[in-house]
Short mmCIF file of C-alpha atoms and ligand atoms in Angstrom, two decimals:
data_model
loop_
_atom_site.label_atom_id
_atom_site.label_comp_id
_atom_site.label_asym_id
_atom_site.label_seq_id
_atom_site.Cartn_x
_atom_site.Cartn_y
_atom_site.Cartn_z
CA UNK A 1 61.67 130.00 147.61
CA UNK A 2 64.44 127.93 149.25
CA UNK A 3 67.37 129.76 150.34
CA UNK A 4 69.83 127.26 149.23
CA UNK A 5 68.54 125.91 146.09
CA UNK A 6 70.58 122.76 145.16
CA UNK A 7 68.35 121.05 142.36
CA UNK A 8 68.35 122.03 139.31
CA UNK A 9 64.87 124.50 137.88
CA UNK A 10 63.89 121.28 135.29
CA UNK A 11 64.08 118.70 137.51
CA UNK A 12 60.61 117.60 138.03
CA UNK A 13 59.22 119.41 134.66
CA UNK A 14 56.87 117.15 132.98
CA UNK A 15 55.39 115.53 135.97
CA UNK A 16 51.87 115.56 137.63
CA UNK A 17 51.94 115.83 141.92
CA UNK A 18 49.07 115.69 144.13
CA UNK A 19 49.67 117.13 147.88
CA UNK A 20 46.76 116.84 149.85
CA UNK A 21 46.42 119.47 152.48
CA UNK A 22 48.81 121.65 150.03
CA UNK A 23 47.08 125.20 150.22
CA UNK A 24 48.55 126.15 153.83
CA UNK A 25 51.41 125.68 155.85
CA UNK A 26 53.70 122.97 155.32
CA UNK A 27 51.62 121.53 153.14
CA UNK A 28 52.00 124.94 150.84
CA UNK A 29 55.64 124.50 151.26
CA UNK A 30 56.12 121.25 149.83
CA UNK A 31 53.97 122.81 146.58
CA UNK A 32 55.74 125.96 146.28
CA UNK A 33 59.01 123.58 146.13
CA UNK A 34 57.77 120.85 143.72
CA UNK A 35 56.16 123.40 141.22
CA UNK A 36 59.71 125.51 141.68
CA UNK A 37 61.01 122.12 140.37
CA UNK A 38 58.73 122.30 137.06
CA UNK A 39 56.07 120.18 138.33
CA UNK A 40 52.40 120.46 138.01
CA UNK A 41 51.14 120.65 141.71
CA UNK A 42 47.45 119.27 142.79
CA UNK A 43 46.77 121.24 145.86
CA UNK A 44 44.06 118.90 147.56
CA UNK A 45 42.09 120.03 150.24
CA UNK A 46 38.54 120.98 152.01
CA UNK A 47 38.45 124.83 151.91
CA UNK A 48 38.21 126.31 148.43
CA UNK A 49 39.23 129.87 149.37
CA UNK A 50 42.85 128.36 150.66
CA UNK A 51 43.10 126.62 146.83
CA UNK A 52 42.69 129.60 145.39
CA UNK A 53 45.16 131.87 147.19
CA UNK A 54 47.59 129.10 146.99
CA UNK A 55 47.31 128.27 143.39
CA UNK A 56 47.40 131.82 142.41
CA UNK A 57 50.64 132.50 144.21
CA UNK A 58 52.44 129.34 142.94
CA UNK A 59 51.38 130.51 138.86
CA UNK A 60 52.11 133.92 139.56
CA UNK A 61 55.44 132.83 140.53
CA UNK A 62 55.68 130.68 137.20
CA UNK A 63 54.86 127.75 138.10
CA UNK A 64 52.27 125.05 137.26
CA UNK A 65 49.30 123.99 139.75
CA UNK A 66 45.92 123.33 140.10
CA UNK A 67 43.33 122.61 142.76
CA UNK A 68 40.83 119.81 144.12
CA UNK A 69 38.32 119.74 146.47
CA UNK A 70 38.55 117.11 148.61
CA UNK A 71 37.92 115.49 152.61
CA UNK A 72 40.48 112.73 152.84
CA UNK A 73 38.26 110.85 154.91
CA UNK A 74 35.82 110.02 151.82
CA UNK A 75 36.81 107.44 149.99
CA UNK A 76 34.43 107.67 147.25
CA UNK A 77 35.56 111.50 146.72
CA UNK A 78 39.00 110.73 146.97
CA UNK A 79 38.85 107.75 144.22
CA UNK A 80 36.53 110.76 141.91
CA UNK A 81 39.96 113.35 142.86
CA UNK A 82 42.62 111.01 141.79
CA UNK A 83 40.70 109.83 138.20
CA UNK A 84 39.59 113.58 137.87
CA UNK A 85 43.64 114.13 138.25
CA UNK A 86 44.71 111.75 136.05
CA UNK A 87 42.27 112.79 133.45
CA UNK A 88 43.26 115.82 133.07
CA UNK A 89 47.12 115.25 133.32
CA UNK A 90 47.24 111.26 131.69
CA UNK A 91 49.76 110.38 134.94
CA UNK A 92 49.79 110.69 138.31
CA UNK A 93 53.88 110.70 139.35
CA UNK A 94 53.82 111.81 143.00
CA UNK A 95 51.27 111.27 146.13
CA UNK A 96 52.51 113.45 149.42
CA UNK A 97 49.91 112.80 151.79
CA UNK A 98 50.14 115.57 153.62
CA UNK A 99 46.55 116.53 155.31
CA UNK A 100 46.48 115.61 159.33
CA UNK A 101 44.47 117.50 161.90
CA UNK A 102 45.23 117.11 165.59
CA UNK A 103 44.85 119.18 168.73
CA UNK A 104 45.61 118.48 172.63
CA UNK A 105 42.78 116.82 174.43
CA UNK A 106 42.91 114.56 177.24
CA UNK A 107 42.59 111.23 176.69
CA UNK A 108 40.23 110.39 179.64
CA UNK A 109 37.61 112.19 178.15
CA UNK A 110 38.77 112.48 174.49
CA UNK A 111 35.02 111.43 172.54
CA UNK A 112 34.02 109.10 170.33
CA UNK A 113 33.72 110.92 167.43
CA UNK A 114 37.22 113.14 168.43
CA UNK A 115 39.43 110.03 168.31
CA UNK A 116 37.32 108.85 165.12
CA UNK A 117 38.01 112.39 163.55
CA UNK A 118 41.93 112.76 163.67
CA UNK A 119 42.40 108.81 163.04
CA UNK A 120 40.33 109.09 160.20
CA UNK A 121 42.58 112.29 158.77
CA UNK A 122 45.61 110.82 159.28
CA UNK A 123 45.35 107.23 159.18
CA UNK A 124 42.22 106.50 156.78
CA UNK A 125 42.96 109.76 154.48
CA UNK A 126 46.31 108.63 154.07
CA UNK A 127 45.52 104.45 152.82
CA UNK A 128 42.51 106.07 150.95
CA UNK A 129 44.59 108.48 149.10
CA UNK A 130 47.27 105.71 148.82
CA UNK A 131 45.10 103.45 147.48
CA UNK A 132 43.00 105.58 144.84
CA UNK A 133 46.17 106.76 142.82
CA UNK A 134 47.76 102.87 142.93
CA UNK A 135 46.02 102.03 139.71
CA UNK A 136 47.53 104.97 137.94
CA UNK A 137 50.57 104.83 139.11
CA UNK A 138 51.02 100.92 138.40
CA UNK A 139 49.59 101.35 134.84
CA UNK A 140 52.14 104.54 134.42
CA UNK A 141 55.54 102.14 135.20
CA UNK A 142 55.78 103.63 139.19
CA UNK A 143 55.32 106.26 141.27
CA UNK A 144 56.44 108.00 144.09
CA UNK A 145 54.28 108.00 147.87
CA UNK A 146 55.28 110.61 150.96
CA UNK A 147 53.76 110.32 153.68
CA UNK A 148 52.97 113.35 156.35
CA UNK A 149 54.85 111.28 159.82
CA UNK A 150 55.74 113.25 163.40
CA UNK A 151 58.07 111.99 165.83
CA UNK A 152 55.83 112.52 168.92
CA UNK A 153 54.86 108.51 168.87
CA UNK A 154 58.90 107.86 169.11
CA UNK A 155 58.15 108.31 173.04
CA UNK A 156 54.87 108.90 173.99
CA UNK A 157 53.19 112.29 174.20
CA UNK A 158 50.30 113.14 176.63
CA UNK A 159 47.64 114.36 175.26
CA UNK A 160 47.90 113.02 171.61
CA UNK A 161 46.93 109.92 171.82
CA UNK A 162 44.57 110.15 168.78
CA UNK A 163 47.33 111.78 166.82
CA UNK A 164 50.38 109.44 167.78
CA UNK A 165 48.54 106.36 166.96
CA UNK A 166 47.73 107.39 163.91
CA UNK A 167 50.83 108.45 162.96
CA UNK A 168 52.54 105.23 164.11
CA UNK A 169 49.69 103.79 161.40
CA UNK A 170 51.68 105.55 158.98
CA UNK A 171 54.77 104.44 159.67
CA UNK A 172 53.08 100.78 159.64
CA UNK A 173 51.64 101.31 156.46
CA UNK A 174 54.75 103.12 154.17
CA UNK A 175 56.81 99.90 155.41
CA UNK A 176 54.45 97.57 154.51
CA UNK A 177 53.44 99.29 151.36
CA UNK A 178 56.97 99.59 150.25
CA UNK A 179 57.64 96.13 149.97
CA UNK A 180 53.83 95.03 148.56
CA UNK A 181 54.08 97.66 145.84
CA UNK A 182 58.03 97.80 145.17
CA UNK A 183 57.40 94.95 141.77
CA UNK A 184 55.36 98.41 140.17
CA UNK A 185 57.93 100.49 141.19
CA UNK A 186 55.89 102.30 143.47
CA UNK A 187 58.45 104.07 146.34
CA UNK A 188 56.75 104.77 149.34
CA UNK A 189 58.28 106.39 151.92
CA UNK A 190 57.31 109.15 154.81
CA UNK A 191 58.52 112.16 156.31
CA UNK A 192 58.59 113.12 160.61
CA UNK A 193 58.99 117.19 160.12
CA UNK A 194 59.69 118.87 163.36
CA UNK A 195 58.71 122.40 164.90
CA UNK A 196 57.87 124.23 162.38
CA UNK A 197 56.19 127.81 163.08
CA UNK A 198 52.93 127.85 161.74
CA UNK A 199 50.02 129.71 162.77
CA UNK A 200 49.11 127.45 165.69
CA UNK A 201 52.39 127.11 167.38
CA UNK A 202 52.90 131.08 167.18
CA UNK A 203 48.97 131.30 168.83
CA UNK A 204 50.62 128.09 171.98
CA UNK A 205 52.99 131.28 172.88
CA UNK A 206 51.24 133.96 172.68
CA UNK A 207 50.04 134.87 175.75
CA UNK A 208 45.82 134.44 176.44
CA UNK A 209 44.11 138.28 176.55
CA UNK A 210 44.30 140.03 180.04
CA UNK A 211 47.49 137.56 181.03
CA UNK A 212 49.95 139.47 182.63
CA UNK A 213 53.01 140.09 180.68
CA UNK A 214 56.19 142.28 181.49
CA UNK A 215 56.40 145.02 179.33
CA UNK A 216 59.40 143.49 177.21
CA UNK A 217 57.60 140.38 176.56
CA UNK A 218 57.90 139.60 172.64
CA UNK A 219 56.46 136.74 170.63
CA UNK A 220 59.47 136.46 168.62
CA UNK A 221 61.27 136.53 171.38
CA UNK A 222 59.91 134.17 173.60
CA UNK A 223 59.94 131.49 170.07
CA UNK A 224 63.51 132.04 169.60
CA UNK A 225 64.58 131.72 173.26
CA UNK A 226 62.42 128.40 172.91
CA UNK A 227 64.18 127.35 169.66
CA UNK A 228 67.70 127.99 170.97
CA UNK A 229 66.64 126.02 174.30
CA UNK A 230 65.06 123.07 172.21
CA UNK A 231 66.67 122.46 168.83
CA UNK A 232 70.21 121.17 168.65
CA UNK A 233 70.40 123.20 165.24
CA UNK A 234 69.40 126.28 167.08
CA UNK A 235 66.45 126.96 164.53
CA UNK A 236 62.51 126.79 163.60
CA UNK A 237 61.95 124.82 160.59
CA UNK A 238 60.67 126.17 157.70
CA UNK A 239 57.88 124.74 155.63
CA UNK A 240 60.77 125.07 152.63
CA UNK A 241 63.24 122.45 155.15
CA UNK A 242 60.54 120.01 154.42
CA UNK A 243 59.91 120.48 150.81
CA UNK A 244 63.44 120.05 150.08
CA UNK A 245 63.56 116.50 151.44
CA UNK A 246 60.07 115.45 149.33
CA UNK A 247 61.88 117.08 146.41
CA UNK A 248 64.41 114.74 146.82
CA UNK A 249 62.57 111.43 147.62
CA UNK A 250 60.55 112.39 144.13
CA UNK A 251 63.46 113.00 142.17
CA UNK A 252 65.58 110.44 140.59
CA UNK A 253 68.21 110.26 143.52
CA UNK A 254 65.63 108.88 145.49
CA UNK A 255 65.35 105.95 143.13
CA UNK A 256 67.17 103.24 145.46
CA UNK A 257 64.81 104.46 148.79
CA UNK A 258 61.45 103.33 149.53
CA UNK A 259 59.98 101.88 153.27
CA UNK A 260 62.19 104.72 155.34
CA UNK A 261 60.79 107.63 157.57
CA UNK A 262 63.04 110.85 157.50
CA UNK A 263 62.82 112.85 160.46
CA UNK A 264 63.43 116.63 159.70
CA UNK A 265 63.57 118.95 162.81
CA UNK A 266 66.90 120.16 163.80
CA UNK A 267 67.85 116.93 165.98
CA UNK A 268 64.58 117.87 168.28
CA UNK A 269 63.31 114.86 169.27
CA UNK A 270 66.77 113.37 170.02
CA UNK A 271 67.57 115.91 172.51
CA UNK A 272 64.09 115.71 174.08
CA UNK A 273 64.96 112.28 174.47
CA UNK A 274 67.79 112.72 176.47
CA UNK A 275 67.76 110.94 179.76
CA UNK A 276 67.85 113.44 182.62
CA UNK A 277 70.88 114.62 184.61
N1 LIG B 315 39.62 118.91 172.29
C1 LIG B 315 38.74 117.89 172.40
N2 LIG B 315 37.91 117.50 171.39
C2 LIG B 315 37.98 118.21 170.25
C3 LIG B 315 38.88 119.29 170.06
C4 LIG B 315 39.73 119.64 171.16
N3 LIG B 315 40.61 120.64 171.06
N4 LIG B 315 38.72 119.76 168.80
C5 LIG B 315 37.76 119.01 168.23
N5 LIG B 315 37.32 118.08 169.11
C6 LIG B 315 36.25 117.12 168.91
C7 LIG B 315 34.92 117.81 168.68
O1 LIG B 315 34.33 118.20 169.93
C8 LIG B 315 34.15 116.72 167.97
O2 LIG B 315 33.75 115.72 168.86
P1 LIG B 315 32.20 115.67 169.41
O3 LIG B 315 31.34 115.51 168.18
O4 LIG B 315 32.19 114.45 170.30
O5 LIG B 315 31.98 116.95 170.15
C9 LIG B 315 35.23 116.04 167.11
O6 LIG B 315 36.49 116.38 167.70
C10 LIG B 315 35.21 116.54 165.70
O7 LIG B 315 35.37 117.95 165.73
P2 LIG B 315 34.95 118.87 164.49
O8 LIG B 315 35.57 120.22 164.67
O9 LIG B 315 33.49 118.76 164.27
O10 LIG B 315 35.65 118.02 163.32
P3 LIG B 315 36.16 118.37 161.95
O11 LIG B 315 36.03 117.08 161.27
O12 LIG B 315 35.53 119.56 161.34
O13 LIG B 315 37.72 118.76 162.19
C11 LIG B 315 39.93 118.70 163.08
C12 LIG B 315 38.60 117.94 162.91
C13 LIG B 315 40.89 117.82 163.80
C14 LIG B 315 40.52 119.04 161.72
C15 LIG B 315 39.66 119.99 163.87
O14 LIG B 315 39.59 119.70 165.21
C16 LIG B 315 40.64 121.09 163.67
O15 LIG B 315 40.34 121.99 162.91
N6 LIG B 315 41.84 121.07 164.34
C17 LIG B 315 42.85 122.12 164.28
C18 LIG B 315 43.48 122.28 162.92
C19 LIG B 315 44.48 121.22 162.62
O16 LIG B 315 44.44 120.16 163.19
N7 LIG B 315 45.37 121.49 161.69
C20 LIG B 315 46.38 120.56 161.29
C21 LIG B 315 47.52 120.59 162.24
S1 LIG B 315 48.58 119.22 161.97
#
């Protein structure tokens, strides 16, 4: 639940969302917002135990959602998830392609089939998701497309290279998009979220087993010193920051905006991108 609420409970009743990679993190906060907002939420994604603890949660708090099984990077599955979704609901409203994988590797040895892997999450997942509901949403009057963006391609980030060129191929593709499919009143836009605490960035400071650490030494601690150091807005994100902002872009006062990239993260990247003293 968002701390400061500002739409009203109805606002999205009545309409059918799917958010791929929607069972966990940021993903799970963009669903926990929508369904908040009276939608029905499609939680897309690989691992059937996450769908489950993440649907259960979102009815349990009242609202409306179901689950899919699905790999982004299979095209013919992803065309069976987005008729099996419209089937069941008669529209398809919302798209938040959400699902990315990435990790640090160096590029000089970075394989074959690791480049091929995040590319095709990111990049391929997100035109075949794109794609598969475009028929419904065209035959339903419009439709609404976010798009899972970063900011790390803004400059150039070792070690991501697989990750920041896809990502860039996002960017690419919502412009491009938004002007091919604005005569169906499709909206297609994308979001850059910035450091947001999940599971992964609380394991990058937490010290390996048998490091030594001073006896004060405190997770927390060390995340919030970091925060303060990094973040303009002296905060973490929360997965709630970024729901907000797709709650927005699906709602009717997003009905003018389509082709832009929103970058949510405290003013991070801007201060990282500070030229040196
Ligand atoms: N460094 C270098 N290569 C890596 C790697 C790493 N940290 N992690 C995976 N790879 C390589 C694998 O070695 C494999 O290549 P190979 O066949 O040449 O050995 C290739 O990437 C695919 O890995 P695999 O784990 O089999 O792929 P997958 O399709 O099951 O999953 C990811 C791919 C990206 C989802 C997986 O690496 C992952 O779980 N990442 C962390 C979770 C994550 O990204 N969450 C989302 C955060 S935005």
């Amino acid at each position: 639940m968002s701390p400061h609420p500002i739409f009203r409970d109805d606002l999205l009743a009545g309409q059918v969302g799917i958010v791929t990679g929607g069972a966990t993190g940021i993903g799970l906060g963009i669903s926990t917002t929508l369904a908040q907002l009276g939608m029905h939420v499609v939680l897309a994604s690989r691992k059937p135990e996450n769908l489950k603890a993440a649907v259960d949660g979102i009815v349990a708090a009242g609202g409306k959602a179901s689950a899919v099984t699905v790999d982004v990077r299979d095209q013919e599955r992803v065309q069976a998830m987005a008729k099996e979704v419209h089937d069941a609901h008669g529209r398809i409203d919302l798209l938040v392609n959400n699902a990315a994988g990435n990790f640090y590797a160096k590029s000089e040895t970075l394989s074959a089939n690791a480049w091929k892997s995040v590319i095709e999450i990111d990049l391929y997942g997100t035109f075949y998701c794109t794609q598969a509901v475009f028929p419904y949403m065209k035959a339903n009057g419009g439709g609404r497309v976010v798009s899972t963006s970063m900011t790390l391609h803004y400059r150039g980030w070792p070690l991501m290279a697989h990750a920041t060129a896809a990502k860039a191929g996002v960017d690419a593709l919502t412009k491009t998009l938004a002007v091919e499919w604005a005569e169906h009143g499709i909206r297609v836009n994308a979001i850059a979220p910035g450091p947001i605490p999940t599971e992964g960035v609380r394991k990058a400071f937490t010290p390996p087993p048998g490091a030594p650490v001073p006896d004060v030494f405190s997770v927390d601690k060390a995340m919030e010193t970091w925060a303060m150091a990094a973040i303009p807005l002296k905060r973490w994100g929360t997965p709630e920051d970024i729901g907000q902002m797709v709650a927005y872009l699906a709602s009717p006062a997003g009905d003018w905006i389509t082709g832009s990239i929103f970058v949510i993260d405290g003013g991070e990247w801007l201060a990282k991108s500070k030229p040196a003293n």
